[in-house]
Amino acid sequence: MHKILRTFAFLLLSVLACSPAFGQKIFDGEDGYRLWLKYDLLSDQQSIKTYRKQISSIYVAGDSATTTVIRDELSHALSGLLGKQPKFVEAVGKHALVVGTPSSSADIRNADLSELKGLGKEGFVIKSLELSGKPVTLIAANTDVGALYGTFHLLRLIQTEQPLRELEIVEKPKIDVRVLNHWDDMDRHVERGFAGESIWDWHKLPDYTYPRYYDYARANASIGINGTVLNNVNANAITLTPHYLDKVEALADLFRPYGIKVYLSIKFSSPQLIGGLKTSDPLDPTVKQWWKDKVEEIYARIPDFGGFLVKANSEGQPGPGDFGRTHAEGANLLADALAPHGGVVMWRAFVYANEKNEERSKQAYSEFKPLDGKFHDNVLIQVKNGPIDFQPREPFSPLFGATPKTPMMMEFQITMEYLGFSTHLVYLGTMYEEALQSDTYAKGKGSTVAKVVDGSLFNNHISGIAGVSNIGTDRNWTGHIILQSNWYVFGRLAWDHELTTADIADEWVRMTLSNDEKVVSTVTDMMMRSREITVNYMTPLGLHHIMGVGHHYGPGPWVKDLGREDWTSVYYHKAGKDGIGFDRSPTGVNSVEQYFSPLKEEYAKAETTPEELLLWFHHLPWDYTVKSTGRDLWDELVHRYYQGAADVTAMHNQWQSLQDELDPLQYHQVDMALTIQEKEARWWRDACVTYFQTFSQRPLPKGFEKPEKTLKEYMDMRFPYAPGQG
Ligand code: BDP
């Protein structure tokens, strides 16, 4: 009897010990809601003392809504970081922090700061200097929003424990329009969203708002994002009806003090859908008038409305092509309506038409290059970084550099559509950097994509960059704490693409996780390697578009027989007994001709194509020798798949080595996600290797464990409820 009782007690205890409710302790802590604006007490006492001395009082000049935001942020941040409520005063004091503009403060006006002249509306200076005879730390700008950016910059210095001595910081953004694109539907579904529902509660707006809206604005302002496109590019025309414009107006009012403008995605056929017109032909006078009136209605509510984002004649969306008109005629229709109010059109180049018999990677270039010079001044063309679609790796889109008279706006994906959703740790900074630093050679060496995007290469009068947001209602915003860094790095690079993504990772880790050196070096190392690791276990050597159909979750290299060939995987990898890869060289579809020399010549031959793009541009035999390792193509492919999966395990071990250094809840969240990533990396590896082996008909190189399942078992896996579907 005793024995039975003992066994029962033991079993009960084991169950309780494993159940989350019993292990409560791990659920205390940082759930991720505060993002990188945590503002916990600094751990270094000496730094705290020094900062307190250097900021003995705070004087924020001016009385706008933005200066209130500045005061609130400083009060909240410094009382947390330095453990003491800062003293706000109404005049410049000794060792004060002074924040203002020449128009809000006579002291700043009298200081006659020459630096301010070239800084526009968003730049700022942070200086240690004497102001009206008193030593101070000064944050000065031409506008209150500039001063807000400066405030966040100073707070970042403190959060990352940088000295505040002899400061001489002069900053201004390199790109004008820096926006998030929310692919959020009006019913709160987020297309390609993996972090819960849309944060916009359209039903309750305009009267009911959440603290999250303000925290969203703070987070964006802290990294210099100055605009948000609230709704999905696959737009619902209803957004432009008065009922919804009330709601948009409420958000615009809320975001204004933070320097954030709202924009809307529009449906090109809105004049028909909600305007009762018979046509949406961009050259029709009634259509022109309809848009003019609609835009006036918007600006009467939102005087600083940013403008429209448009997906037209792409994946079933209506557009000017439906009326025999060009993209330029469509974009100019809207541009003309917006121009008197200062709004812009962001017209997407993500097009590949049904009727065109041209390879998909070539179509955007063919469509838009001939239109260079035909767009009105307030139109930007928004181009995805690669020529296909947000793959783990693509070459840069050849449209960058090809249109000297048309500003090309970069579109990056922050959400993890093709990269393992929100349970794979992939720091996208390195991917953004790779794209931005690519040399287009448009005007000779050094004509980087970044210089096209920031407008400096062709002296464009406007520039822009967009990031497809990974934000949702999850407590930690992005579904995975480390993926917050992708929102962060997008904003920081949008502000200054010359920052290195390693430095940005470093500051993000310090602000979000810890200033502990072991944490900083371990996590930044994981982040910096993570994208290449993912490329290896998903799409090594330039493979692309081989994911599960529809939801894009998991491997699906066998996907074929869909409505269009270029939606299938077999179309892109072209694996056969003879080899694998897509011949885009002059012997194939010749997409390389869209690049400038010397790239077009380099990409034309396998020997001179960078290995990471090999199978993007070439179809090669299984026994092709890969230069860097001397292995044949099959062996190299398998090695990379296995290496990728093994590296995820190594990353997981790295993370686990930090358990004692990290907040328990942050630790636990990422640990769970890494467990999933390890499983899914193996799944990718095994499914792809098993499938490609049916063509290579070669054995696995020695020493590699056999895939767990049969090919049929992998192919039979179904995920009808995978999140984020289009
Ligand atoms: C693809 C997505 C799809 C988007 C489309 C776009 O799968 O959901 O609507 O891009 O960018 O990546 O318009």
Short mmCIF file of C-alpha atoms in Angstrom, two decimals, residues 164-378:
data_model
loop_
_atom_site.label_atom_id
_atom_site.label_comp_id
_atom_site.label_asym_id
_atom_site.label_seq_id
_atom_site.Cartn_x
_atom_site.Cartn_y
_atom_site.Cartn_z
CA LEU A 164 28.27 61.75 -22.09
CA ARG A 165 31.50 63.77 -22.02
CA GLU A 166 32.53 66.09 -24.87
CA LEU A 167 29.64 65.13 -27.05
CA GLU A 168 29.67 66.41 -30.60
CA ILE A 169 26.97 64.48 -32.38
CA VAL A 170 25.40 65.75 -35.59
CA GLU A 171 22.77 63.55 -37.20
CA LYS A 172 20.21 63.71 -39.93
CA PRO A 173 18.42 60.93 -41.76
CA LYS A 174 19.82 59.90 -45.12
CA ILE A 175 16.40 58.84 -46.45
CA ASP A 176 13.26 61.02 -46.40
CA VAL A 177 10.34 58.62 -46.19
CA ARG A 178 10.95 55.84 -43.64
CA VAL A 179 7.80 53.81 -43.29
CA LEU A 180 6.43 50.58 -41.95
CA ASN A 181 3.99 48.77 -44.20
CA HIS A 182 1.34 46.89 -42.27
CA TRP A 183 -0.22 44.10 -44.28
CA ASP A 184 -3.17 44.32 -41.89
CA ASP A 185 -6.73 43.68 -42.97
CA MET A 186 -9.73 45.50 -41.56
CA ASP A 187 -10.85 42.31 -39.75
CA ARG A 188 -7.49 42.28 -37.91
CA HIS A 189 -6.04 39.37 -39.87
CA VAL A 190 -2.45 40.15 -40.79
CA GLU A 191 -1.31 38.82 -44.13
CA ARG A 192 2.04 37.14 -43.49
CA GLY A 193 1.69 38.12 -39.84
CA PHE A 194 2.96 35.68 -37.25
CA ALA A 195 2.61 37.63 -34.01
CA GLY A 196 -1.10 37.59 -33.37
CA GLU A 197 -3.75 39.87 -34.78
CA SER A 198 -3.41 43.36 -36.16
CA ILE A 199 -2.76 45.91 -33.44
CA TRP A 200 -5.34 48.21 -35.08
CA ASP A 201 -8.70 47.56 -33.55
CA TRP A 202 -10.74 49.08 -36.34
CA HIS A 203 -14.02 48.21 -34.74
CA LYS A 204 -13.32 50.19 -31.57
CA LEU A 205 -11.60 53.13 -33.20
CA PRO A 206 -11.87 56.12 -33.16
CA ASP A 207 -13.06 56.43 -29.56
CA TYR A 208 -11.27 53.51 -28.00
CA THR A 209 -7.50 53.54 -28.16
CA TYR A 210 -4.93 51.35 -26.47
CA PRO A 211 -1.69 52.20 -24.65
CA ARG A 212 -0.10 50.00 -27.30
CA TYR A 213 -0.76 52.65 -29.94
CA TYR A 214 1.35 55.12 -27.96
CA ASP A 215 4.04 52.56 -27.29
CA TYR A 216 4.10 51.75 -31.00
CA ALA A 217 4.64 55.43 -31.73
CA ARG A 218 7.37 55.74 -29.09
CA ALA A 219 9.17 52.68 -30.43
CA ASN A 220 9.06 53.97 -33.98
CA ALA A 221 10.14 57.47 -33.05
CA SER A 222 13.03 56.03 -31.04
CA ILE A 223 14.51 54.58 -34.24
CA GLY A 224 13.48 57.37 -36.59
CA ILE A 225 10.58 55.76 -38.43
CA ASN A 226 8.42 58.64 -39.63
CA GLY A 227 5.46 57.00 -41.31
CA THR A 228 3.13 54.06 -41.20
CA VAL A 229 0.96 52.56 -43.91
CA LEU A 230 -1.87 51.22 -41.82
CA ASN A 231 -3.46 48.66 -44.12
CA ASN A 232 -2.65 45.76 -46.42
CA VAL A 233 -1.38 46.36 -49.95
CA ASN A 234 -4.10 43.93 -50.98
CA ALA A 235 -6.35 46.79 -50.01
CA ASN A 236 -9.98 47.00 -49.11
CA ALA A 237 -11.69 49.99 -50.71
CA ILE A 238 -13.79 50.49 -47.59
CA THR A 239 -10.81 52.16 -45.90
CA LEU A 240 -11.54 55.32 -47.87
CA THR A 241 -15.16 55.62 -46.72
CA PRO A 242 -15.96 58.31 -44.12
CA HIS A 243 -16.65 55.74 -41.41
CA TYR A 244 -13.11 54.40 -41.68
CA LEU A 245 -11.49 57.76 -42.32
CA ASP A 246 -12.74 58.76 -38.84
CA LYS A 247 -10.65 55.94 -37.49
CA VAL A 248 -7.60 56.75 -39.61
CA GLU A 249 -7.87 60.33 -38.40
CA ALA A 250 -7.81 59.20 -34.77
CA LEU A 251 -4.58 57.28 -35.35
CA ALA A 252 -3.05 60.19 -37.27
CA ASP A 253 -3.81 62.54 -34.36
CA LEU A 254 -2.29 60.12 -31.94
CA PHE A 255 0.91 59.63 -33.96
CA ARG A 256 1.48 63.25 -34.96
CA PRO A 257 3.42 64.32 -31.84
CA TYR A 258 5.86 61.47 -32.50
CA GLY A 259 6.65 62.67 -36.01
CA ILE A 260 4.77 59.79 -37.61
CA LYS A 261 2.55 60.37 -40.63
CA VAL A 262 -0.14 57.96 -41.67
CA TYR A 263 -0.47 56.61 -45.20
CA LEU A 264 -3.05 54.28 -46.70
CA SER A 265 -2.89 51.46 -49.21
CA ILE A 266 -5.61 52.04 -51.75
CA LYS A 267 -7.49 49.88 -54.18
CA PHE A 268 -7.19 51.23 -57.67
CA SER A 269 -10.81 50.43 -58.48
CA SER A 270 -12.14 52.47 -55.53
CA PRO A 271 -14.02 54.92 -57.80
CA GLN A 272 -16.16 51.98 -58.93
CA LEU A 273 -16.26 50.09 -55.65
CA ILE A 274 -17.18 52.91 -53.30
CA GLY A 275 -17.68 55.90 -55.59
CA GLY A 276 -20.45 54.55 -57.80
CA LEU A 277 -18.53 55.36 -61.01
CA LYS A 278 -18.65 53.12 -64.04
CA THR A 279 -14.91 53.13 -64.53
CA SER A 280 -11.61 53.65 -62.72
CA ASP A 281 -9.76 54.55 -65.91
CA PRO A 282 -7.01 56.96 -64.83
CA LEU A 283 -7.56 59.19 -67.87
CA ASP A 284 -11.28 59.56 -67.35
CA PRO A 285 -12.18 63.07 -66.07
CA THR A 286 -14.80 61.80 -63.61
CA VAL A 287 -12.23 59.42 -62.13
CA LYS A 288 -9.70 62.24 -61.78
CA GLN A 289 -12.31 64.37 -60.07
CA TRP A 290 -13.29 61.52 -57.74
CA TRP A 291 -9.71 61.10 -56.51
CA LYS A 292 -9.24 64.85 -56.19
CA ASP A 293 -12.34 65.09 -54.01
CA LYS A 294 -11.41 62.04 -51.97
CA VAL A 295 -7.94 63.39 -51.32
CA GLU A 296 -9.38 66.75 -50.27
CA GLU A 297 -11.72 64.97 -47.88
CA ILE A 298 -8.74 63.17 -46.34
CA TYR A 299 -6.63 66.31 -45.96
CA ALA A 300 -9.52 68.20 -44.40
CA ARG A 301 -9.27 65.65 -41.60
CA ILE A 302 -5.54 64.92 -41.66
CA PRO A 303 -3.57 67.95 -42.86
CA ASP A 304 -0.26 66.06 -42.77
CA PHE A 305 -1.53 62.85 -44.39
CA GLY A 306 1.42 61.08 -46.01
CA GLY A 307 -0.09 59.65 -49.18
CA PHE A 308 -0.95 56.37 -50.87
CA LEU A 309 0.74 53.01 -51.32
CA VAL A 310 -0.47 51.07 -54.36
CA LYS A 311 -0.29 47.47 -55.48
CA ALA A 312 -1.74 47.52 -58.96
CA ASN A 313 -2.03 44.88 -61.65
CA SER A 314 -0.28 42.40 -59.48
CA GLU A 315 -1.60 39.11 -58.13
CA GLY A 316 -5.17 39.90 -59.10
CA GLN A 317 -5.27 43.49 -57.86
CA PRO A 318 -6.92 46.01 -60.19
CA GLY A 319 -4.80 48.66 -61.85
CA PRO A 320 -4.39 50.98 -64.80
CA GLY A 321 -3.61 48.01 -67.02
CA ASP A 322 -7.29 47.01 -66.79
CA PHE A 323 -8.03 50.12 -68.86
CA GLY A 324 -5.10 49.81 -71.21
CA ARG A 325 -3.09 52.42 -69.30
CA THR A 326 0.46 52.28 -67.99
CA HIS A 327 1.68 52.21 -64.42
CA ALA A 328 2.83 55.81 -64.92
CA GLU A 329 -0.64 56.93 -65.94
CA GLY A 330 -2.09 55.19 -62.91
CA ALA A 331 0.45 56.62 -60.49
CA ASN A 332 0.20 60.13 -61.90
CA LEU A 333 -3.56 60.17 -61.45
CA LEU A 334 -3.08 59.80 -57.70
CA ALA A 335 0.05 61.93 -57.60
CA ASP A 336 -1.81 64.87 -59.14
CA ALA A 337 -4.56 64.61 -56.56
CA LEU A 338 -2.03 64.47 -53.71
CA ALA A 339 0.50 67.03 -54.94
CA PRO A 340 -1.30 70.22 -53.82
CA HIS A 341 -1.34 68.83 -50.28
CA GLY A 342 2.24 67.58 -50.19
CA GLY A 343 1.38 63.87 -50.33
CA VAL A 344 3.29 61.16 -52.17
CA VAL A 345 2.47 58.00 -54.09
CA MET A 346 4.44 54.85 -53.35
CA TRP A 347 3.73 52.73 -56.41
CA ARG A 348 4.90 49.13 -56.06
CA ALA A 349 6.98 47.43 -58.70
CA PHE A 350 6.04 43.97 -57.44
CA VAL A 351 4.33 42.98 -60.65
CA TYR A 352 4.38 39.88 -62.78
CA ALA A 353 1.61 39.66 -65.29
CA ASN A 354 -0.32 36.65 -66.46
CA GLU A 355 -0.27 37.54 -70.09
CA LYS A 356 3.49 38.25 -70.23
CA ASN A 357 5.51 35.37 -71.42
CA GLU A 358 8.63 36.55 -69.66
CA GLU A 359 10.46 34.98 -66.77
CA ARG A 360 9.17 36.36 -63.48
CA SER A 361 12.46 37.79 -62.19
CA LYS A 362 12.70 39.97 -65.31
CA GLN A 363 9.23 41.43 -65.42
CA ALA A 364 9.42 44.36 -62.99
CA TYR A 365 12.45 45.74 -64.81
CA SER A 366 10.86 45.30 -68.23
CA GLU A 367 7.71 47.02 -67.04
CA PHE A 368 9.22 49.98 -65.21
CA LYS A 369 12.51 50.80 -66.89
CA PRO A 370 10.81 52.14 -70.05
CA LEU A 371 8.64 54.37 -67.84
CA ASP A 372 11.62 56.21 -66.35
CA GLY A 373 10.97 59.93 -66.65
CA LYS A 374 7.22 59.50 -67.04
CA PHE A 375 6.27 59.66 -63.37
CA HIS A 376 5.30 62.91 -61.73
CA ASP A 377 7.52 64.42 -59.05
CA ASN A 378 5.76 63.03 -56.00
#
